[in-house]
C-alpha cells in the first residue's frame, strides 16, 4: 500500500482534498472518517484560549492537544502546527519537530512562511520530516487586521515565488490562507503539489476550515467561514433540559442510580 502522502498528492486534479482542524480526541474521532488531513492548528490559541494571536501558543500546549487528537485518528493524515518561536533556526526547528513527532506520532508538521524559512524547511525535510507549507496570511508573524494577500503585483510575485521555493524544498502541500482568487488559481496550476485553501477560492486542490467555526461553536464572523450548523444552540437546549430536570427532581431516575 502506498503511503498517506502519496495518496494526498495523487488527488491533485482528480478529487478535492478535505481538511479540518481538531484540538481534541472527540472531534478528531468524528471528522477522521471524512477528512484526508486533520490539522492540529495553532488557531487553538484564539479559539480555545482567547489569546489575541497564535503567537502565545507553546510547543507543550500543541503537544498535549495533538496527543489527544491522535487518539481519535484512524485513517487521516495528521499535521500539527509548529508554533511561533519554535523554528527560529535549523537546530531549534529540528529539535522541536522531532519532539513533536515522537511525542504525538503525527505524520507531518506545518510551518508558516516562504523564503524566510526555506533553509529551516529544507533542513527538516533532509532529516526525513514531512512538512506542509503555509503562505498568504501568516498569523504567527502578522500584527493588526488580517487582509487578503496577493492582490498587489509585488505581493503576488513574492507569494508565487515562495510557493515554488516550498515545492522545490519538498513540502507535500501548501496551505493558502486568504490569498486572492486569481493568485490561488495560478499557484494551484503551476505547482505539482496540492494547495489547500482557506479563504483562497475554490481553485485550490483542497479546503481547510477550523471545525469549531463551521459547527458554530466558535463565535467568528469571517467571510471565508461557512457555518454548517449551530451546535452551540443544540448544546444550550440540552443544558437547559438538564437544568430543569435537576431542579424538578426528574433526573436522575432509578435507572441512572446504583
Ligand atoms: O491554525 C490553523 O488552524 C491553521 C488553519 C487555519 C489553516 O493554520
Coordinates of N, CA, C and O in Angstrom, one line a residue, residues 41-222:
X41 N -4.2 22.8 14.5 CA -3.8 24.2 14.2 C -3.5 25.0 15.4 O -4.2 24.8 16.5
X42 N -2.6 25.9 15.3 CA -2.3 26.7 16.5 C -3.4 27.8 16.6 O -3.4 28.6 17.5
X43 N -4.4 27.7 15.7 CA -5.6 28.6 15.9 C -6.2 28.3 17.2 O -7.1 29.0 17.7
X44 N -5.9 27.1 17.8 CA -6.4 26.8 19.1 C -6.1 27.9 20.2 O -6.8 28.0 21.2
X45 N -5.1 28.7 19.9 CA -4.7 29.8 20.8 C -5.9 30.8 20.9 O -6.2 31.2 22.0
X46 N -6.4 31.1 19.8 CA -7.6 32.1 19.9 C -8.9 31.4 20.1 O -9.7 31.9 20.8
X47 N -9.1 30.2 19.5 CA -10.4 29.5 19.6 C -10.6 29.0 21.0 O -11.7 29.1 21.5
X48 N -9.6 28.4 21.6 CA -9.8 27.8 23.0 C -9.3 28.6 24.1 O -9.8 28.6 25.2
X49 N -8.2 29.4 23.9 CA -7.6 30.1 25.0 C -7.8 31.6 25.0 O -7.2 32.3 25.9
X50 N -8.5 32.1 24.0 CA -8.8 33.5 23.9 C -7.5 34.4 23.8 O -7.6 35.6 24.1
X51 N -6.4 33.8 23.3 CA -5.2 34.6 23.1 C -5.5 35.6 21.9 O -6.3 35.3 21.0
X52 N -4.9 36.8 22.0 CA -5.1 37.8 20.9 C -4.5 37.3 19.6 O -5.0 37.6 18.5
X53 N -3.5 36.4 19.7 CA -2.9 35.9 18.4 C -2.4 34.5 18.7 O -2.3 34.1 19.9
X54 N -1.9 33.8 17.7 CA -1.4 32.5 17.8 C 0.0 32.5 18.4 O 0.6 31.5 18.7
X55 N 0.6 33.7 18.5 CA 2.0 33.9 18.9 C 2.2 33.4 20.3 O 3.4 33.1 20.7
X56 N 1.2 33.3 21.1 CA 1.4 32.9 22.5 C 1.3 31.4 22.7 O 1.5 30.9 23.8
X57 N 1.0 30.7 21.6 CA 0.8 29.2 21.8 C 2.2 28.6 21.9 O 3.2 28.9 21.2
X58 N 2.3 27.6 22.8 CA 3.6 27.0 23.1 C 3.7 25.6 22.5 O 2.7 25.0 22.2
X59 N 4.9 25.1 22.4 CA 5.1 23.7 21.9 C 4.4 22.7 22.8 O 3.8 21.8 22.3
X60 N 4.5 22.9 24.1 CA 3.9 21.9 25.0 C 2.4 21.9 24.9 O 1.8 20.8 25.0
X61 N 1.8 23.0 24.7 CA 0.3 23.1 24.5 C 0.0 22.3 23.2 O -1.0 21.5 23.2
X62 N 0.7 22.6 22.2 CA 0.4 21.9 20.9 C 0.6 20.4 21.1 O -0.1 19.6 20.5
X63 N 1.6 20.0 21.8 CA 1.9 18.5 22.0 C 0.7 17.9 22.8 O 0.2 16.8 22.4
X64 N 0.3 18.5 23.8 CA -0.8 17.9 24.6 C -2.1 17.8 23.8 O -2.7 16.7 23.8
X65 N -2.5 18.8 23.1 CA -3.7 18.7 22.2 C -3.5 17.7 21.1 O -4.4 16.9 20.8
X66 N -2.3 17.6 20.6 CA -2.0 16.6 19.5 C -2.1 15.2 20.0 O -2.6 14.3 19.3
X67 N -1.6 15.0 21.2 CA -1.7 13.6 21.8 C -3.2 13.2 21.9 O -3.5 12.1 21.6
X68 N -4.0 14.1 22.3 CA -5.4 13.8 22.4 C -6.0 13.6 21.0 O -6.7 12.6 20.8
X69 N -5.7 14.4 20.1 CA -6.2 14.3 18.7 C -5.8 12.9 18.1 O -6.6 12.2 17.5
X70 N -4.6 12.5 18.3 CA -4.0 11.3 17.8 C -4.9 10.1 18.2 O -5.1 9.2 17.4
X71 N -5.4 10.1 19.4 CA -6.2 9.0 19.9 C -7.5 8.9 19.1 O -8.1 7.8 19.1
X72 N -7.9 10.0 18.4 CA -9.2 9.9 17.7 C -9.0 9.6 16.2 O -10.0 9.5 15.4
X73 N -7.8 9.5 15.8 CA -7.5 9.3 14.3 C -7.1 7.9 14.0 O -6.3 7.3 14.6
X74 N -7.9 7.4 13.0 CA -7.5 6.0 12.5 C -6.9 6.1 11.1 O -6.1 5.3 10.7
X75 N -7.5 7.0 10.2 CA -7.0 6.9 8.8 C -6.5 8.2 8.2 O -5.7 8.2 7.3
X76 N -6.9 9.4 8.8 CA -6.4 10.6 8.1 C -4.9 10.9 8.4 O -4.4 10.4 9.3
X77 N -4.4 11.7 7.5 CA -3.0 12.2 7.7 C -3.1 13.3 8.8 O -3.9 14.2 8.7
X78 N -2.2 13.2 9.8 CA -2.3 14.2 10.9 C -1.1 15.2 10.8 O 0.0 14.8 10.8
X79 N -1.5 16.5 10.7 CA -0.5 17.5 10.6 C -0.6 18.4 11.8 O -1.7 18.7 12.3
X80 N 0.5 18.8 12.4 CA 0.5 19.7 13.6 C 1.3 21.0 13.3 O 2.4 20.9 12.7
X81 N 0.7 22.1 13.7 CA 1.4 23.4 13.5 C 2.6 23.5 14.5 O 2.4 23.2 15.7
X82 N 3.7 23.9 13.9 CA 4.8 24.2 14.8 C 4.5 25.7 15.3 O 4.4 26.6 14.4
X83 N 4.4 25.9 16.6 CA 4.1 27.2 17.0 C 5.2 28.3 16.9 O 6.3 27.9 16.6
X84 N 4.8 29.5 17.0 CA 5.7 30.7 16.9 C 6.9 30.5 17.9 O 6.8 29.9 19.0
X85 N 8.1 30.9 17.4 CA 9.3 30.8 18.2 C 9.8 29.4 18.5 O 10.5 29.2 19.5
X86 N 9.3 28.4 17.7 CA 9.9 27.1 17.9 C 10.7 26.6 16.7 O 11.2 25.5 16.7
X87 N 10.8 27.5 15.7 CA 11.7 27.2 14.5 C 12.4 28.4 14.0 O 12.4 28.7 12.8
X88 N 13.1 29.0 14.9 CA 13.9 30.3 14.6 C 15.2 30.0 13.9 O 15.7 30.8 13.2
X89 N 15.7 28.8 14.1 CA 16.9 28.4 13.3 C 16.8 26.9 13.1 O 15.9 26.2 13.6
X90 N 17.7 26.3 12.3 CA 17.6 24.9 11.9 C 17.7 24.0 13.1 O 17.0 23.0 13.1
X91 N 18.6 24.3 14.0 CA 18.8 23.4 15.2 C 17.6 23.4 16.0 O 17.1 22.3 16.4
X92 N 17.0 24.6 16.3 CA 15.8 24.7 17.1 C 14.7 23.9 16.4 O 13.9 23.2 17.1
X93 N 14.5 24.2 15.1 CA 13.4 23.6 14.4 C 13.5 22.1 14.4 O 12.5 21.4 14.7
X94 N 14.7 21.5 14.2 CA 14.8 20.1 14.1 C 14.5 19.4 15.5 O 13.8 18.5 15.6
X95 N 15.1 20.1 16.5 CA 14.9 19.5 17.9 C 13.4 19.5 18.2 O 12.8 18.5 18.7
X96 N 12.7 20.6 17.9 CA 11.3 20.7 18.3 C 10.4 19.9 17.4 O 9.4 19.3 17.9
X97 N 10.7 19.8 16.1 CA 9.9 19.0 15.2 C 10.0 17.5 15.6 O 9.0 16.8 15.6
X98 N 11.2 17.1 15.9 CA 11.5 15.7 16.4 C 10.7 15.4 17.6 O 10.1 14.4 17.8
X99 N 10.7 16.4 18.6 CA 10.0 16.2 19.8 C 8.5 16.1 19.5 O 7.8 15.2 20.1
X100 N 8.0 17.0 18.7 CA 6.5 17.0 18.3 C 6.2 15.6 17.7 O 5.2 15.0 18.1
X101 N 7.0 15.1 16.8 CA 6.6 13.8 16.2 C 6.8 12.7 17.1 O 5.9 11.8 17.2
X102 N 7.8 12.6 17.9 CA 8.0 11.5 18.8 C 6.9 11.5 19.9 O 6.4 10.4 20.3
X103 N 6.5 12.6 20.4 CA 5.5 12.7 21.5 C 4.1 12.4 21.0 O 3.2 11.9 21.7
X104 N 3.8 12.9 19.8 CA 2.4 12.9 19.3 C 2.1 11.9 18.2 O 1.0 11.6 17.9
X105 N 3.2 11.4 17.6 CA 3.1 10.4 16.5 C 2.3 11.0 15.3 O 1.6 10.3 14.6
X106 N 2.4 12.3 15.1 CA 1.8 13.0 14.0 C 2.6 12.6 12.7 O 3.7 12.2 12.8
X107 N 1.9 12.8 11.6 CA 2.6 12.5 10.3 C 3.5 13.6 9.8 O 4.5 13.3 9.0
X108 N 3.1 14.8 10.1 CA 3.8 16.0 9.5 C 3.7 17.2 10.3 O 2.8 17.3 11.2
X109 N 4.5 18.2 10.1 CA 4.4 19.5 10.8 C 4.1 20.6 9.7 O 4.5 20.4 8.6
X110 N 3.5 21.6 10.2 CA 3.3 22.8 9.3 C 4.0 24.0 9.8 O 4.0 24.3 11.0
X111 N 4.7 24.7 8.9 CA 5.5 25.9 9.2 C 5.0 27.0 8.4 O 4.7 26.8 7.2
X112 N 4.9 28.2 8.9 CA 4.4 29.4 8.2 C 5.6 30.1 7.5 O 6.6 30.3 8.1
X113 N 5.4 30.5 6.2 CA 6.4 31.3 5.5 C 7.0 30.6 4.3 O 6.9 29.4 4.1
X114 N 7.7 31.5 3.5 CA 8.3 31.0 2.3 C 9.8 31.2 2.4 O 10.5 30.5 3.2
X115 N 10.3 32.1 1.6 CA 11.8 32.3 1.6 C 12.5 32.5 2.9 O 13.5 31.9 3.2
X116 N 11.8 33.1 3.9 CA 12.3 33.4 5.2 C 12.7 32.1 6.0 O 13.6 32.1 6.8
X117 N 11.9 31.1 5.7 CA 12.1 29.8 6.5 C 12.5 28.7 5.6 O 12.5 27.5 6.0
X118 N 12.9 29.0 4.4 CA 13.2 27.9 3.4 C 14.3 27.0 3.9 O 14.3 25.8 3.7
X119 N 15.4 27.6 4.4 CA 16.5 26.7 4.9 C 16.1 25.8 6.0 O 16.6 24.7 6.2
X120 N 15.2 26.3 6.9 CA 14.7 25.5 8.0 C 13.9 24.4 7.5 O 14.1 23.2 7.9
X121 N 13.0 24.7 6.5 CA 12.2 23.6 5.9 C 13.0 22.6 5.2 O 12.8 21.4 5.4
X122 N 14.0 23.1 4.5 CA 14.9 22.1 3.8 C 15.6 21.2 4.8 O 15.8 20.0 4.6
X123 N 16.0 21.8 5.9 CA 16.7 21.0 6.9 C 15.8 19.9 7.5 O 16.3 18.8 7.7
X124 N 14.6 20.3 7.8 CA 13.6 19.3 8.3 C 13.4 18.2 7.3 O 13.5 17.0 7.7
X125 N 13.2 18.5 6.1 CA 13.0 17.5 5.1 C 14.2 16.6 4.8 O 14.1 15.4 4.7
X126 N 15.4 17.2 4.9 CA 16.6 16.4 4.8 C 16.7 15.4 5.9 O 17.2 14.3 5.8
X127 N 16.1 15.8 7.0 CA 16.1 14.9 8.2 C 14.8 14.0 8.3 O 14.4 13.6 9.4
X128 N 14.2 13.8 7.1 CA 13.1 12.9 6.9 C 11.8 13.4 7.7 O 11.0 12.5 8.1
X129 N 11.7 14.7 7.9 CA 10.4 15.2 8.5 C 9.5 15.7 7.4 O 10.0 16.5 6.6
X130 N 8.3 15.3 7.3 CA 7.4 15.7 6.3 C 6.8 17.1 6.7 O 6.4 17.3 7.9
X131 N 6.8 18.0 5.8 CA 6.4 19.4 6.1 C 5.3 19.9 5.1 O 5.3 19.6 4.0
X132 N 4.3 20.6 5.8 CA 3.3 21.3 5.0 C 3.7 22.8 5.1 O 4.0 23.3 6.1
X133 N 3.6 23.5 3.9 CA 3.9 24.9 3.9 C 2.6 25.7 4.2 O 1.5 25.1 4.2
X134 N 2.8 27.0 4.4 CA 1.6 27.9 4.7 C 2.0 29.3 4.2 O 2.9 29.9 4.7
X135 N 1.2 29.8 3.2 CA 1.5 31.1 2.6 C 0.2 31.9 2.7 O -0.9 31.4 2.9
X136 N 0.4 33.2 2.4 CA -0.7 34.1 2.4 C -0.7 34.9 3.7 O 0.3 35.3 4.2
X137 N -1.8 34.9 4.4 CA -1.8 35.4 5.8 C -1.0 34.5 6.6 O -1.3 33.2 6.6
X138 N -0.1 35.0 7.4 CA 0.7 34.2 8.3 C 0.5 34.7 9.7 O 1.1 35.6 10.2
X139 N -0.5 34.1 10.4 CA -0.9 34.6 11.7 C 0.2 34.8 12.7 O 0.2 35.6 13.6
X140 N 1.2 33.9 12.6 CA 2.3 34.0 13.6 C 3.2 35.2 13.4 O 3.9 35.6 14.4
X141 N 3.3 35.8 12.2 CA 4.2 36.9 12.1 C 3.4 38.2 11.8 O 4.0 39.2 11.5
X142 N 2.1 38.1 11.8 CA 1.3 39.3 11.4 C 0.7 40.0 12.6 O 0.2 39.3 13.5
X143 N 0.7 41.3 12.6 CA 0.1 42.1 13.7 C -1.0 42.9 13.0 O -1.0 43.2 11.8
X144 N -2.0 43.2 13.8 CA -3.1 44.1 13.2 C -4.1 43.2 12.4 O -4.1 42.0 12.5
X145 N -4.9 44.0 11.7 CA -6.0 43.3 11.0 C -5.5 42.5 9.8 O -4.6 42.8 9.1
X146 N -6.1 41.3 9.6 CA -5.7 40.4 8.5 C -6.4 40.9 7.2 O -7.6 41.1 7.2
X147 N -5.6 41.0 6.2 CA -6.1 41.5 4.9 C -5.8 40.4 3.8 O -4.7 39.8 4.0
X148 N -6.6 40.3 2.8 CA -6.3 39.4 1.7 C -4.9 39.6 1.2 O -4.4 40.7 1.1
X149 N -4.2 38.5 0.8 CA -2.9 38.6 0.3 C -2.8 38.3 -1.2 O -3.5 37.4 -1.7
X150 N -1.9 39.0 -1.9 CA -1.7 38.7 -3.3 C -2.5 39.5 -4.3 O -2.6 39.1 -5.5
X151 N -3.1 40.6 -3.9 CA -3.8 41.4 -4.8 C -2.9 42.3 -5.5 O -3.0 42.6 -6.7
X152 N -1.9 42.8 -4.8 CA -0.9 43.8 -5.4 C 0.1 43.0 -6.2 O 0.5 41.9 -5.7
X153 N 0.7 43.6 -7.2 CA 1.6 42.9 -8.1 C 2.8 42.3 -7.4 O 3.1 41.2 -7.6
X154 N 3.5 43.2 -6.6 CA 4.7 42.7 -6.0 C 4.5 41.6 -5.0 O 5.2 40.6 -4.9
X155 N 3.3 41.7 -4.3 CA 3.0 40.7 -3.3 C 2.6 39.4 -4.0 O 3.0 38.3 -3.6
X156 N 2.0 39.5 -5.1 CA 1.6 38.4 -6.0 C 2.9 37.6 -6.4 O 3.0 36.4 -6.3
X157 N 3.8 38.4 -6.9 CA 5.1 37.8 -7.4 C 5.8 37.1 -6.3 O 6.3 36.0 -6.4
X158 N 5.8 37.7 -5.1 CA 6.5 37.1 -3.9 C 5.9 35.8 -3.5 O 6.6 34.8 -3.2
X159 N 4.6 35.8 -3.4 CA 3.9 34.6 -2.9 C 4.0 33.5 -3.9 O 4.3 32.3 -3.5
X160 N 4.0 33.8 -5.2 CA 4.1 32.7 -6.2 C 5.6 32.2 -6.1 O 5.8 31.0 -6.2
X161 N 6.5 33.1 -6.0 CA 7.9 32.7 -5.8 C 8.1 31.8 -4.6 O 8.8 30.7 -4.7
X162 N 7.5 32.2 -3.5 CA 7.6 31.4 -2.2 C 7.0 30.0 -2.4 O 7.5 29.0 -2.0
X163 N 5.9 30.0 -3.1 CA 5.2 28.7 -3.3 C 6.1 27.7 -4.1 O 6.2 26.6 -3.8
X164 N 6.8 28.3 -5.1 CA 7.7 27.5 -5.9 C 8.9 27.0 -5.1 O 9.4 25.9 -5.3
X165 N 9.4 27.9 -4.3 CA 10.5 27.6 -3.4 C 10.1 26.4 -2.5 O 10.9 25.5 -2.3
X166 N 8.9 26.5 -1.9 CA 8.5 25.5 -1.0 C 8.3 24.1 -1.7 O 8.7 23.1 -1.2
X167 N 7.8 24.2 -2.9 CA 7.6 23.0 -3.7 C 9.0 22.3 -3.9 O 9.2 21.1 -3.7
X168 N 9.9 23.2 -4.3 CA 11.3 22.7 -4.6 C 11.9 22.1 -3.4 O 12.7 21.1 -3.5
X169 N 11.6 22.7 -2.2 CA 12.2 22.2 -1.0 C 11.7 20.9 -0.6 O 12.3 20.2 0.2
X170 N 10.5 20.5 -1.1 CA 9.9 19.2 -0.8 C 8.7 19.1 0.1 O 8.4 18.0 0.6
X171 N 8.1 20.3 0.3 CA 6.8 20.2 1.1 C 5.8 19.4 0.4 O 5.8 19.3 -0.8
X172 N 4.9 18.7 1.1 CA 4.0 17.8 0.4 C 2.7 18.5 0.0 O 1.9 18.0 -0.9
X173 N 2.5 19.7 0.6 CA 1.3 20.5 0.2 C 1.5 21.9 0.8 O 2.3 22.1 1.7
X174 N 0.7 22.8 0.3 CA 0.8 24.2 0.9 C -0.6 24.7 1.2 O -1.5 24.7 0.4
X175 N -0.8 25.2 2.4 CA -2.0 25.9 2.8 C -1.9 27.4 2.3 O -0.9 28.0 2.5
X176 N -2.9 27.8 1.6 CA -3.0 29.2 1.2 C -4.1 29.9 2.0 O -5.3 29.6 1.8
X177 N -3.7 30.8 2.8 CA -4.7 31.5 3.7 C -5.0 32.9 3.2 O -4.1 33.7 3.1
X178 N -6.3 33.1 2.9 CA -6.8 34.4 2.4 C -5.9 35.0 1.3 O -5.4 36.1 1.4
X179 N -5.7 34.2 0.3 CA -5.0 34.5 -0.9 C -6.0 34.9 -2.0 O -7.0 34.2 -2.2
X180 N -5.7 36.0 -2.7 CA -6.5 36.4 -3.8 C -6.8 35.3 -4.8 O -6.0 34.5 -5.1
X181 N -8.1 35.3 -5.2 CA -8.6 34.2 -6.1 C -7.6 33.9 -7.3 O -7.3 32.7 -7.5
X182 N -7.3 34.9 -8.0 CA -6.5 34.7 -9.2 C -5.1 34.2 -8.9 O -4.6 33.3 -9.6
X183 N -4.5 34.6 -7.8 CA -3.2 34.1 -7.4 C -3.3 32.6 -7.0 O -2.5 31.8 -7.3
X184 N -4.4 32.3 -6.2 CA -4.6 31.0 -5.7 C -4.7 30.0 -6.9 O -4.2 28.9 -7.0
X185 N -5.4 30.5 -8.0 CA -5.6 29.7 -9.2 C -4.2 29.5 -9.9 O -3.9 28.4 -10.3
X186 N -3.4 30.6 -10.0 CA -2.1 30.5 -10.7 C -1.2 29.5 -9.9 O -0.6 28.6 -10.5
X187 N -1.1 29.7 -8.6 CA -0.3 28.8 -7.8 C -0.7 27.3 -8.0 O 0.1 26.4 -8.2
X188 N -2.0 27.1 -7.9 CA -2.5 25.7 -8.0 C -2.2 25.1 -9.3 O -1.8 24.0 -9.4
X189 N -2.3 26.0 -10.4 CA -2.0 25.5 -11.7 C -0.5 25.2 -11.9 O -0.1 24.3 -12.6
X190 N 0.3 26.1 -11.3 CA 1.8 26.0 -11.6 C 2.5 25.0 -10.7 O 3.6 24.6 -11.1
X191 N 1.9 24.6 -9.6 CA 2.6 23.6 -8.8 C 2.1 22.2 -9.0 O 0.9 22.0 -9.4
X192 N 3.0 21.2 -8.7 CA 2.6 19.8 -8.9 C 2.0 19.3 -7.6 O 1.3 18.3 -7.5
X193 N 2.4 20.0 -6.5 CA 1.8 19.5 -5.2 C 0.5 20.2 -4.9 O 0.2 21.3 -5.5
X194 N -0.4 19.6 -4.1 CA -1.7 20.3 -3.8 C -1.6 21.5 -3.0 O -0.8 21.7 -2.1
X195 N -2.6 22.4 -3.3 CA -2.8 23.6 -2.5 C -4.1 23.4 -1.6 O -5.0 22.8 -2.2
X196 N -4.0 23.8 -0.4 CA -5.2 23.7 0.5 C -5.6 25.1 0.9 O -4.8 25.8 1.5
X197 N -6.8 25.5 0.5 CA -7.2 26.9 0.7 C -8.0 27.1 1.9 O -8.8 26.2 2.3
X198 N -7.9 28.3 2.5 CA -8.8 28.8 3.5 C -9.0 30.3 3.1 O -8.0 31.1 3.2
X199 N -10.2 30.6 2.6 CA -10.4 32.0 2.1 C -9.5 32.2 0.9 O -9.0 33.3 0.7
X200 N -9.3 31.2 0.1 CA -8.4 31.3 -1.1 C -9.1 30.7 -2.3 O -8.4 30.3 -3.2
X201 N -10.4 30.7 -2.3 CA -11.2 30.3 -3.5 C -11.3 28.8 -3.7 O -10.5 28.0 -3.2
X202 N -12.2 28.5 -4.6 CA -12.4 27.0 -5.0 C -11.4 26.5 -6.0 O -11.4 25.4 -6.3
X203 N -10.4 27.4 -6.4 CA -9.4 26.9 -7.3 C -8.4 26.0 -6.7 O -7.6 25.3 -7.3
X204 N -8.3 26.1 -5.3 CA -7.3 25.3 -4.6 C -7.7 23.8 -4.7 O -8.8 23.4 -5.0
X205 N -6.7 22.9 -4.5 CA -6.9 21.5 -4.6 C -7.7 20.9 -3.5 O -8.2 19.8 -3.5
X206 N -7.7 21.7 -2.4 CA -8.5 21.2 -1.2 C -8.9 22.4 -0.4 O -8.5 23.5 -0.7
X207 N -9.7 22.2 0.6 CA -10.1 23.2 1.5 C -9.9 22.8 3.0 O -10.1 21.7 3.3
X208 N -9.6 23.8 3.8 CA -9.5 23.6 5.2 C -10.4 24.7 5.9 O -10.4 25.8 5.5
X209 N -11.0 24.2 7.0 CA -11.7 25.2 7.9 C -11.4 24.8 9.3 O -11.1 23.6 9.6
X210 N -11.6 25.7 10.2 CA -11.5 25.4 11.6 C -12.8 24.8 12.0 O -13.9 25.4 11.8
X211 N -12.8 23.6 12.5 CA -14.0 22.9 12.8 C -15.0 23.6 13.7 O -16.2 23.7 13.5
X212 N -14.4 24.2 14.8 CA -15.2 25.0 15.7 C -16.0 26.1 15.0 O -17.1 26.5 15.5
X213 N -15.4 26.7 13.9 CA -16.1 27.7 13.2 C -17.2 27.2 12.4 O -18.3 27.7 12.4
X214 N -17.0 26.0 11.7 CA -18.0 25.5 10.8 C -19.2 24.9 11.5 O -20.3 24.8 11.0
X215 N -19.0 24.5 12.8 CA -20.1 23.9 13.6 C -20.8 25.0 14.5 O -21.7 24.7 15.2
X216 N -20.3 26.2 14.4 CA -20.9 27.3 15.2 C -20.6 27.2 16.7 O -21.3 27.7 17.5
X217 N -19.4 26.6 17.0 CA -19.1 26.6 18.4 C -18.2 27.8 18.8 O -18.2 28.3 19.9
X218 N -17.5 28.3 17.8 CA -16.6 29.5 17.9 C -17.3 30.7 17.3 O -17.8 30.6 16.2
X219 N -17.4 31.7 18.1 CA -18.1 32.9 17.6 C -17.1 33.7 16.7 O -16.2 34.4 17.2
X220 N -17.3 33.6 15.4 CA -16.4 34.3 14.5 C -17.2 34.7 13.3 O -18.1 33.9 12.9
X221 N -17.0 35.9 12.8 CA -17.7 36.3 11.6 C -16.7 36.7 10.5 O -16.4 37.8 10.3
X222 N -16.1 35.7 9.9 CA -15.2 35.9 8.8 C -15.8 35.5 7.5 O -16.6 34.5 7.4

